[in-house]
XYZ file of C-alpha atoms in Angstrom:
305
model
C 117.610 101.087 98.460
C 114.158 100.838 99.024
C 112.646 97.173 98.855
C 109.830 98.471 97.267
C 111.714 99.414 94.379
C 111.036 96.761 91.092
C 114.978 96.324 91.009
C 114.918 94.617 94.292
C 111.151 93.036 94.890
C 113.042 90.653 91.664
C 112.222 89.879 88.656
C 109.368 89.714 85.618
C 107.192 86.620 86.568
C 105.502 84.798 83.545
C 103.127 83.121 86.323
C 99.308 84.685 86.506
C 98.219 86.295 89.387
C 96.359 84.761 92.531
C 95.856 87.760 94.459
C 94.831 90.916 92.527
C 93.816 94.644 93.617
C 90.470 95.981 94.123
C 90.160 99.317 92.294
C 87.937 100.822 95.020
C 90.786 99.824 97.425
C 94.372 98.981 98.027
C 93.346 96.003 100.148
C 94.437 92.873 98.563
C 91.835 90.048 97.830
C 91.844 86.641 96.945
C 90.946 84.677 93.755
C 93.015 81.221 93.337
C 94.417 79.784 90.265
C 96.104 76.792 89.127
C 99.431 77.594 89.620
C 99.477 78.498 93.867
C 95.885 77.548 95.498
C 98.321 75.277 97.418
C 100.474 78.191 98.365
C 97.474 79.799 98.924
C 95.937 77.231 101.699
C 99.155 76.556 103.455
C 99.554 80.067 103.936
C 96.423 80.849 105.327
C 96.587 77.703 107.176
C 99.530 79.230 108.816
C 97.903 82.560 109.234
C 94.795 81.342 111.636
C 97.200 78.676 113.568
C 100.564 81.191 114.449
C 97.159 83.690 115.276
C 95.445 81.038 117.703
C 98.540 80.821 119.673
C 98.472 84.673 120.403
C 94.693 84.012 120.997
C 95.541 81.387 123.854
C 98.252 83.381 125.471
C 101.628 81.325 124.438
C 104.732 82.965 125.101
C 105.231 84.201 121.318
C 104.516 87.910 120.551
C 104.037 88.414 116.678
C 103.121 92.282 116.178
C 103.272 91.952 112.398
C 100.931 89.074 111.955
C 97.989 91.262 112.102
C 99.499 93.050 108.619
C 97.813 90.199 106.400
C 94.476 89.938 108.544
C 92.523 91.394 105.710
C 93.546 89.181 102.732
C 92.968 85.967 104.956
C 89.600 87.614 106.073
C 88.155 87.995 102.846
C 88.887 83.924 102.662
C 86.827 83.614 105.523
C 89.915 81.508 107.230
C 90.354 83.579 110.403
C 89.121 81.593 113.563
C 91.797 82.077 115.430
C 90.402 79.247 117.934
C 89.768 76.209 115.587
C 93.344 75.036 115.657
C 93.559 72.081 117.927
C 95.941 71.765 120.754
C 98.673 69.657 119.308
C 98.338 71.791 116.107
C 99.078 75.468 118.235
C 102.202 73.180 120.150
C 103.332 72.074 116.920
C 103.326 75.557 115.293
C 104.676 76.902 118.977
C 107.751 74.771 118.227
C 108.070 74.983 114.697
C 108.346 78.392 114.754
C 110.403 78.454 118.080
C 112.952 76.397 116.247
C 113.226 78.622 113.047
C 113.831 81.957 115.214
C 116.325 79.911 117.458
C 118.110 78.624 114.242
C 118.107 82.680 112.539
C 119.381 83.959 115.838
C 122.530 81.529 115.628
C 123.314 81.708 112.095
C 123.422 85.486 112.724
C 125.121 85.705 115.787
C 127.641 82.799 114.037
C 128.535 85.827 111.561
C 126.000 84.615 108.523
C 124.952 87.123 107.324
C 122.727 85.977 103.816
C 119.289 84.388 104.656
C 117.106 82.714 101.813
C 113.464 81.903 102.671
C 112.045 79.773 100.177
C 108.231 79.709 99.759
C 107.558 82.893 102.563
C 104.440 82.862 102.884
C 103.403 85.454 105.206
C 105.416 84.473 107.181
C 107.200 87.527 109.135
C 111.109 85.872 110.388
C 112.310 89.035 108.471
C 110.673 91.668 110.685
C 111.232 89.752 114.001
C 114.372 89.103 112.755
C 115.464 92.725 112.026
C 113.791 94.209 115.200
C 116.886 91.964 117.289
C 119.646 92.702 115.454
C 121.337 95.565 114.418
C 124.273 93.865 112.238
C 123.397 94.670 107.739
C 122.643 91.365 106.584
C 120.724 90.278 102.813
C 117.249 88.955 102.383
C 115.374 87.237 99.893
C 111.833 85.965 99.794
C 110.764 83.547 97.185
C 107.438 82.317 97.020
C 104.741 82.642 93.639
C 104.534 86.181 92.026
C 100.575 86.117 93.043
C 101.657 85.676 97.208
C 104.378 88.215 97.052
C 102.360 90.893 95.892
C 99.933 90.438 98.085
C 102.304 90.117 100.643
C 103.914 93.314 99.519
C 101.044 95.448 99.480
C 100.345 94.105 102.671
C 103.908 95.394 104.447
C 103.009 99.175 102.965
C 102.601 100.396 106.722
C 106.070 98.992 107.842
C 108.453 99.280 104.555
C 110.972 101.502 106.822
C 111.835 97.940 108.188
C 112.437 96.545 104.511
C 115.192 97.483 103.529
C 117.638 94.820 103.965
C 114.401 92.363 102.618
C 114.268 91.662 98.592
C 111.801 89.458 97.003
C 111.741 87.049 94.158
C 109.255 86.017 92.415
C 109.438 82.361 91.190
C 109.029 78.662 91.482
C 111.734 77.373 93.424
C 111.195 74.158 91.356
C 111.542 75.895 88.285
C 114.221 75.818 85.722
C 115.505 78.990 86.242
C 115.429 79.893 89.698
C 118.304 79.405 91.188
C 120.137 81.278 88.594
C 117.547 84.288 88.877
C 118.508 83.778 93.001
C 121.444 84.437 91.978
C 121.310 87.447 90.805
C 120.455 89.057 93.854
C 122.617 87.416 96.041
C 126.172 86.490 96.352
C 126.374 83.098 96.113
C 130.120 82.980 97.394
C 128.905 84.124 100.979
C 127.445 81.942 103.498
C 124.054 81.595 103.428
C 120.793 80.068 105.591
C 118.077 78.176 103.204
C 115.076 78.035 105.337
C 111.813 75.731 103.920
C 109.228 76.163 106.528
C 106.636 73.076 105.373
C 107.938 73.226 101.670
C 109.219 70.386 100.526
C 105.871 68.441 101.390
C 104.083 69.880 98.648
C 106.476 69.059 96.118
C 107.641 65.610 94.273
C 110.381 63.941 96.301
C 112.790 64.130 93.449
C 112.047 67.815 92.154
C 113.033 68.667 96.112
C 115.999 67.091 95.761
C 117.096 68.578 92.503
C 116.592 71.702 94.453
C 119.071 70.547 97.455
C 121.294 69.474 94.812
C 121.007 72.689 93.159
C 121.606 74.781 95.987
C 124.229 72.990 97.290
C 126.244 73.151 93.742
C 125.875 76.939 93.550
C 126.038 78.062 97.018
C 128.984 76.546 98.398
C 128.716 77.541 101.898
C 125.094 76.557 102.136
C 123.175 75.591 104.947
C 119.622 74.908 104.780
C 116.844 74.249 107.864
C 113.490 72.201 106.938
C 110.852 71.853 108.925
C 108.210 69.304 107.189
C 106.450 65.913 108.216
C 108.181 61.955 109.457
C 104.955 59.988 108.554
C 105.257 58.124 112.140
C 103.611 59.630 115.703
C 100.246 61.470 116.327
C 101.566 64.461 115.465
C 103.342 63.927 111.519
C 99.987 61.979 110.647
C 97.573 64.745 111.424
C 99.469 67.053 109.706
C 98.944 64.956 106.766
C 94.841 64.530 107.568
C 94.471 68.016 108.132
C 96.154 69.161 105.057
C 93.992 66.850 103.116
C 90.536 67.612 104.862
C 91.655 71.467 103.453
C 91.761 69.687 99.990
C 95.427 69.772 99.533
C 97.407 66.876 98.660
C 100.438 67.206 99.748
C 103.353 65.057 96.988
C 106.087 65.273 98.848
C 104.646 63.178 101.954
C 106.988 59.877 101.781
C 108.871 59.905 104.834
C 107.688 57.479 107.482
C 111.110 57.769 109.804
C 114.009 60.323 111.014
C 116.533 57.855 108.859
C 114.382 58.173 106.526
C 115.271 61.488 105.838
C 118.645 61.924 106.597
C 119.149 59.799 103.269
C 117.503 62.089 101.988
C 119.530 64.967 103.018
C 122.670 62.241 101.963
C 121.324 62.162 99.135
C 120.973 65.647 98.101
C 124.344 66.482 98.776
C 124.540 67.709 102.005
C 127.302 66.701 104.152
C 126.105 66.811 107.032
C 122.028 66.996 109.262
C 120.956 66.298 112.145
C 117.138 65.794 112.434
C 114.816 65.619 115.014
C 111.160 65.103 115.406
C 109.450 68.325 117.051
C 108.726 66.193 120.484
C 112.876 66.044 120.404
C 113.019 69.592 119.564
C 110.485 70.783 122.329
C 111.819 68.311 124.634
C 115.566 69.697 124.506
C 116.824 69.266 121.224
C 116.524 73.007 120.392
C 114.357 74.526 123.484
C 114.906 75.488 126.564
C 114.001 73.993 130.166
C 112.332 77.869 130.346
C 111.278 77.812 127.282
C 108.609 74.270 127.703
C 108.072 75.986 131.552
C 106.135 78.743 129.573
C 104.174 76.956 127.302
C 103.128 74.366 129.543
C 101.914 77.148 131.546
C 99.417 78.127 128.751
C 98.465 74.596 127.389
C 99.728 71.397 128.870
C 99.637 68.644 127.124
C 99.682 64.926 128.279
C 98.832 64.025 124.192
C 102.180 65.008 123.469
C 104.197 62.309 124.566
C 102.249 59.615 122.288
C 103.495 61.587 119.415
C 106.736 58.917 119.205
């Protein structure tokens, strides 16, 4: 069944649209509203920063990123050379770490993946290229963002056979129940939250994790978020505030605070590390670091800890 079949795209939503389609063109354009302005800003910022990686020749090829150029262009936020070197390095490490996590999960027999707050992520498409195994993949975000994304994916819809969409606020009361209608809660499942927790109150984030671990007994969670220590974490907060986003979940000032948070959220085991630790060998290989340093060597990356 095609991923563009309404029955598989997700369950009818009740939120207003942020994106609409022009009557004279199939190109989506942006009309932010109160429900998903923050999600829109985050997605645009991620698009700009990931595009800049290719502009500066980082060894991270994403042939699907241009699919989202048009909706981003309508906002005026497509300057791919505007991010600073530390931001570029952070996005490179972020994408590599998530890719490696997904790679290990699938090679270890995992077949069910859920991206929470997926935005304009191309992770599914890049993963689909690498594996012939059958797997189930669900992207969850505001209906307005996903409506725009689905339209942008039309040129590659033949690659989206295993992809499902759930148009929901992940902090909503019905979210987990609706998700269970799309995937098997008894199957080992990887939940990915890239820069999502920072936008919701810590209590809501903790409730979300507790609900997931309660309903999905073979639940694994990969989180990329902010630690308010060192130069990189503080810079992320500063950039968000400059963009007019006041994140509600930026409260954890150490790795220990994150470990305690995960434990309190019913995750039995957690491994946490800073961006620098992941870069220097926690996740990324020496070969990958050498490639990265060959593009843009940063002395100041050492100042993060």
